[in-house]
Amino acid sequence: MSQRTLVLLKPDTVRRGLVGEVLGRFEAKGLSIVAMDLRTIDGDLADQHYAEHVERDFYPPLRTFVTSGPLVALVLEGDEAVEVVRALNGATDGRKAAPGTIRGDLSLSNRENLVHGSDSPESAEREIKIWFPDLP
Ligand code: DGI
């Protein structure tokens, strides 16, 4: 079933010049770009996006990182897009992510792990409203 998912190419992807490489993997897979925006976010948006993590010990450095420079926010669409994007992204920790995945091939970090993908259709709906409130 066709789905939408919220994807972030985090500030490390932009800083490292990997936007084309990472976006190319999603496009090559067959996912469609429905919305796309380069922006630098403030702490309030980070807190909304990471609402489930804001009380955790690891959150303050994650908040600093995700607000540290421009990122690319995307809505991608396609069959089973939520699960497909998470499979392409690989495990959260780049050191443990399988080769062949974005993180497994390109990241050596748990925090600077290049990408975010919504973890369920419900999360996707919540996150798309936060990032692209005017998207039909
Ligand atoms: O769904 P993912 O993007 O794979 O991961 P997530 O949304 O659960 O976590 C977002 C970020 O938060 C991730 O890039 C690293 C950090 N994080 C999540 N869980 C932990 C964590 N960092 C530490 N140190 N420990 C955690 O348990």
XYZ file of N, CA and C and ligand atoms in Angstrom:
435
model
N 0.842 -1.195 0.000
C 0.000 0.000 0.000
C 0.878 1.246 0.000
N 0.519 2.217 -0.825
C 1.344 3.424 -0.885
C 1.254 4.200 0.422
N 2.390 4.665 0.877
C 2.510 5.381 2.152
C 3.412 6.578 1.957
N 3.308 7.502 2.913
C 4.262 8.599 2.993
C 5.080 8.459 4.267
N 6.326 8.936 4.204
C 7.178 8.930 5.388
C 8.018 10.203 5.423
N 8.354 10.612 6.644
C 9.157 11.827 6.830
C 10.613 11.403 6.958
N 11.442 11.981 6.115
C 12.871 11.658 6.096
C 13.659 12.936 6.343
N 14.685 12.842 7.167
C 15.624 13.950 7.344
C 16.997 13.509 6.881
N 17.636 14.349 6.061
C 19.066 14.195 5.785
C 19.724 15.180 6.750
N 20.229 14.643 7.844
C 20.638 15.455 8.989
C 21.854 16.327 8.642
N 22.203 17.275 9.545
C 23.274 18.219 9.207
C 24.607 17.565 8.818
N 24.895 16.363 9.318
C 26.150 15.700 8.910
C 26.109 15.330 7.430
N 24.930 14.957 6.921
C 24.809 14.618 5.495
C 25.110 15.843 4.632
N 24.566 16.999 5.040
C 24.803 18.232 4.276
C 26.271 18.636 4.386
N 26.806 18.638 5.620
C 28.215 19.051 5.829
C 29.190 18.177 5.050
N 28.888 16.881 4.976
C 29.813 15.952 4.318
C 29.600 15.874 2.801
N 28.655 16.635 2.293
C 28.428 16.622 0.839
C 27.828 15.322 0.349
N 26.979 14.701 1.199
C 26.404 13.404 0.850
C 24.919 13.470 0.484
N 24.385 14.691 0.321
C 22.951 14.792 -0.009
C 22.638 14.026 -1.293
N 23.432 14.242 -2.327
C 23.180 13.571 -3.604
C 23.261 12.062 -3.480
N 24.285 11.584 -2.781
C 24.477 10.143 -2.586
C 23.281 9.512 -1.864
N 22.856 10.165 -0.769
C 21.783 9.578 0.042
C 20.434 9.704 -0.669
N 20.157 10.883 -1.197
C 18.898 11.077 -1.924
C 18.831 10.134 -3.124
N 19.981 9.934 -3.771
C 20.033 9.030 -4.925
C 19.635 7.606 -4.574
N 19.971 7.186 -3.365
C 19.585 5.818 -2.967
C 18.072 5.698 -2.826
N 17.443 6.732 -2.245
C 15.978 6.691 -2.109
C 15.320 6.746 -3.491
N 15.830 7.599 -4.359
C 15.245 7.707 -5.700
C 15.454 6.419 -6.499
N 16.656 5.869 -6.401
C 16.954 4.641 -7.152
C 16.058 3.490 -6.706
N 15.681 3.513 -5.432
C 14.791 2.466 -4.910
C 13.397 2.567 -5.513
N 13.034 3.789 -5.962
C 11.726 3.985 -6.577
C 10.781 4.863 -5.775
N 11.282 5.414 -4.663
C 10.438 6.303 -3.859
C 10.320 7.665 -4.543
N 9.169 8.283 -4.393
C 8.924 9.607 -5.003
C 9.090 10.706 -3.968
N 9.655 11.826 -4.404
C 9.780 13.000 -3.541
C 8.480 13.795 -3.633
N 7.822 13.946 -2.478
C 6.550 14.665 -2.421
C 6.767 16.090 -1.904
N 7.762 16.264 -1.038
C 8.122 17.590 -0.509
C 9.597 17.537 -0.143
N 10.267 18.684 -0.253
C 11.697 18.728 0.060
C 12.094 20.159 0.410
N 12.855 20.310 1.515
C 13.206 21.654 1.972
C 14.532 21.624 2.727
N 15.446 22.518 2.331
C 16.693 22.713 3.077
C 16.449 23.791 4.121
N 16.653 23.438 5.388
C 16.435 24.454 6.429
C 17.265 24.158 7.672
N 17.499 25.219 8.436
C 18.155 25.076 9.736
C 17.085 25.248 10.802
N 16.940 24.257 11.665
C 15.831 24.293 12.623
C 16.286 24.835 13.977
N 15.317 25.332 14.748
C 15.620 25.774 16.113
C 15.285 24.656 17.104
N 15.646 24.898 18.374
C 15.457 23.875 19.401
C 14.002 23.485 19.604
N 13.078 24.427 19.399
C 11.657 24.102 19.583
C 11.186 23.047 18.585
N 11.608 23.204 17.330
C 11.201 22.204 16.327
C 11.854 20.855 16.639
N 13.117 20.897 17.066
C 13.796 19.649 17.451
C 13.026 18.952 18.581
N 12.571 19.733 19.557
C 11.838 19.150 20.695
C 10.512 18.524 20.248
N 9.849 19.180 19.307
C 8.593 18.603 18.789
C 8.876 17.299 18.057
N 9.890 17.347 17.185
C 10.199 16.158 16.379
C 10.607 14.978 17.267
N 11.467 15.267 18.256
C 11.984 14.205 19.137
C 11.222 14.154 20.461
N 9.898 14.424 20.428
C 9.098 14.478 21.666
C 9.323 13.249 22.552
N 9.498 12.077 21.932
C 9.637 10.859 22.749
C 11.015 10.754 23.411
N 11.970 11.607 23.002
C 13.336 11.517 23.531
C 13.731 12.685 24.435
N 12.883 13.722 24.540
C 13.350 14.969 25.165
C 13.820 14.798 26.608
N 13.327 13.816 27.320
C 13.738 13.623 28.720
C 14.966 12.712 28.858
N 15.438 12.170 27.763
C 16.531 11.180 27.845
C 17.893 11.863 27.964
N 18.839 11.156 28.593
C 20.195 11.696 28.782
C 20.866 12.054 27.460
N 20.587 11.271 26.438
C 21.286 11.489 25.169
C 20.687 12.635 24.372
N 19.554 13.202 24.855
C 18.879 14.201 24.029
C 19.625 15.538 23.879
N 20.176 16.141 24.969
C 20.821 17.455 24.771
C 21.876 17.489 23.661
N 22.811 16.542 23.591
C 23.752 16.580 22.458
C 23.088 16.306 21.106
N 22.034 15.501 21.113
C 21.295 15.250 19.864
C 20.617 16.545 19.390
N 20.061 17.293 20.346
C 19.411 18.575 20.031
C 20.439 19.556 19.455
N 21.619 19.629 20.097
C 22.684 20.504 19.589
C 23.063 20.117 18.161
N 23.215 18.819 17.950
C 23.616 18.334 16.618
C 22.571 18.650 15.549
N 21.327 18.374 15.839
C 20.299 18.489 14.792
C 19.975 19.952 14.459
N 20.367 20.865 15.377
C 20.186 22.301 15.111
C 21.486 22.972 14.650
N 22.531 22.185 14.375
C 23.875 22.737 14.157
C 24.117 23.276 12.754
N 23.191 23.075 11.849
C 23.371 23.542 10.475
C 22.218 23.066 9.623
N 22.243 23.416 8.352
C 21.125 23.037 7.498
C 20.964 21.525 7.368
N 19.715 21.115 7.295
C 19.366 19.724 7.004
C 18.359 19.739 5.868
N 18.130 18.584 5.288
C 17.119 18.468 4.229
C 15.966 17.635 4.768
N 14.787 18.266 4.841
C 13.572 17.551 5.241
C 12.831 17.127 3.982
N 12.334 15.905 4.000
C 11.702 15.315 2.821
C 10.448 14.549 3.207
N 9.480 14.540 2.343
C 8.433 13.537 2.423
C 8.605 12.626 1.210
N 8.762 11.340 1.483
C 8.893 10.353 0.413
C 7.647 9.480 0.381
N 7.287 9.046 -0.809
C 6.073 8.250 -0.992
C 6.371 7.023 -1.828
N 5.720 5.930 -1.466
C 5.840 4.707 -2.248
C 5.249 3.540 -1.475
N 5.257 2.384 -2.114
C 4.718 1.185 -1.485
C 5.512 0.875 -0.206
N 4.825 0.754 0.926
C 5.465 0.434 2.225
C 6.636 1.373 2.528
N 6.454 2.651 2.222
C 7.575 3.609 2.306
C 8.215 3.669 3.701
N 7.416 3.543 4.763
C 7.971 3.655 6.120
C 9.020 2.560 6.345
N 8.626 1.325 6.086
C 9.525 0.194 6.323
C 10.684 0.173 5.322
N 10.399 0.523 4.093
C 11.434 0.521 3.050
C 12.534 1.531 3.395
N 12.144 2.728 3.826
C 13.149 3.743 4.179
C 13.971 3.272 5.373
N 13.344 2.686 6.363
C 14.101 2.245 7.541
C 15.080 1.127 7.183
N 14.682 0.270 6.243
C 15.604 -0.783 5.782
C 16.795 -0.172 5.041
N 16.531 0.829 4.202
C 17.631 1.494 3.486
C 18.534 2.236 4.466
N 17.945 2.854 5.514
C 18.739 3.607 6.485
C 19.679 2.693 7.273
N 19.201 1.523 7.667
C 19.996 0.616 8.504
C 19.839 0.929 9.984
N 20.526 0.159 10.822
C 20.410 0.296 12.276
C 20.855 1.686 12.720
N 20.280 2.132 13.869
C 20.545 3.493 14.365
C 22.033 3.798 14.478
N 22.789 2.873 15.035
C 24.229 3.074 15.254
C 25.002 2.705 13.985
N 25.616 3.704 13.366
C 26.341 3.463 12.117
C 27.427 2.411 12.235
N 27.966 2.243 13.456
C 29.024 1.237 13.643
C 28.473 -0.171 13.545
N 27.151 -0.306 13.818
C 26.533 -1.645 13.836
C 25.653 -1.887 12.619
N 25.351 -0.833 11.882
C 24.451 -0.968 10.728
C 25.099 -1.844 9.648
N 24.275 -2.617 8.982
C 24.777 -3.578 7.986
C 25.329 -2.850 6.756
N 26.446 -3.362 6.217
C 26.923 -2.848 4.928
C 25.805 -2.961 3.890
N 25.763 -1.997 3.001
C 24.676 -1.955 2.021
C 23.606 -0.953 2.405
N 23.522 -0.659 3.716
C 22.579 0.382 4.155
C 23.292 1.742 4.142
N 22.498 2.815 4.198
C 23.081 4.169 4.182
C 24.019 4.335 5.374
N 23.537 4.013 6.570
C 24.387 4.174 7.754
C 25.530 3.172 7.760
N 25.261 1.964 7.326
C 26.296 0.933 7.319
C 27.429 1.261 6.376
N 27.117 1.936 5.296
C 28.154 2.281 4.318
C 28.834 3.610 4.617
N 28.122 4.529 5.286
C 28.585 5.924 5.298
C 28.719 6.548 6.680
N 28.327 5.863 7.759
C 28.384 6.472 9.096
C 29.105 5.563 10.085
N 29.851 6.220 10.971
C 30.593 5.500 12.014
C 30.164 6.022 13.392
N 28.906 6.452 13.482
C 28.446 7.152 14.684
C 27.013 6.777 15.013
N 26.676 6.843 16.304
C 25.298 6.625 16.744
C 24.484 7.907 16.620
N 25.151 9.058 16.824
C 24.437 10.342 16.764
C 24.473 10.906 15.349
N 25.654 10.971 14.778
C 25.789 11.530 13.425
C 25.581 10.393 12.431
N 24.321 9.999 12.350
C 23.988 8.811 11.555
C 23.208 9.164 10.286
N 23.387 10.390 9.840
C 23.010 10.843 8.491
C 21.527 11.041 8.206
N 20.697 10.084 8.645
C 19.304 10.086 8.205
C 18.336 9.829 9.354
N 17.129 10.293 9.152
C 15.997 9.912 10.002
C 14.901 9.405 9.097
N 14.195 8.386 9.535
C 12.979 7.945 8.852
C 11.928 7.624 9.893
N 10.693 8.047 9.668
C 9.599 7.774 10.612
C 9.547 6.279 10.937
N 9.193 5.971 12.216
C 9.244 4.557 12.613
C 7.913 3.815 12.473
N 6.849 4.503 12.084
C 5.539 3.853 11.867
C 4.687 4.805 11.021
N 3.607 4.311 10.439
C 2.717 5.202 9.700
C 2.147 6.308 10.595
N 1.899 5.986 11.873
C 1.360 6.993 12.804
C 2.408 8.072 13.073
N 3.665 7.668 13.273
C 4.740 8.645 13.458
C 4.905 9.492 12.206
N 4.784 8.865 11.046
C 4.932 9.603 9.792
C 3.893 10.712 9.707
N 2.662 10.376 10.054
C 1.590 11.377 9.994
C 1.877 12.533 10.958
N 2.313 12.198 12.166
C 2.626 13.229 13.165
C 3.786 14.105 12.693
N 4.839 13.465 12.193
C 6.050 14.198 11.792
C 5.821 15.034 10.528
N 5.065 14.526 9.579
C 4.800 15.295 8.350
C 4.043 16.574 8.708
N 3.127 16.483 9.682
C 2.386 17.691 10.120
C 3.318 18.718 10.744
N 4.347 18.245 11.471
C 5.302 19.159 12.110
C 6.159 19.862 11.060
N 6.660 19.105 10.107
C 7.644 19.632 9.153
C 7.009 20.307 7.950
N 5.870 19.776 7.513
C 5.204 20.306 6.308
C 3.712 20.489 6.592
N 3.378 21.459 7.465
C 1.980 21.601 7.892
C 1.024 21.931 6.744
N 1.544 22.502 5.657
C 0.652 22.901 4.554
C 0.583 21.860 3.434
N 1.267 20.742 3.603
C 1.262 19.737 2.525
C -0.123 19.080 2.422
N -0.740 19.111 1.242
C -2.073 18.507 1.103
C -2.019 16.987 1.285
O 14.741 5.647 14.439
P 16.196 5.939 14.400
O 16.535 7.182 13.619
O 17.060 4.768 14.034
O 16.592 6.302 15.902
P 15.746 7.118 16.969
O 14.790 8.052 16.295
O 15.248 6.170 18.002
O 16.886 7.978 17.616
C 17.205 9.237 17.130
C 18.577 9.570 17.563
O 18.665 9.524 18.971
C 19.615 8.617 17.041
O 20.174 9.147 15.866
C 20.627 8.529 18.144
C 19.872 8.923 19.361
N 19.544 7.775 20.214
C 18.423 7.026 20.181
N 18.442 6.087 21.137
C 19.610 6.264 21.783
C 20.300 7.333 21.187
N 21.502 7.758 21.622
C 22.035 7.114 22.657
N 23.231 7.516 23.096
N 21.433 6.074 23.285
C 20.203 5.611 22.895
O 19.645 4.681 23.467
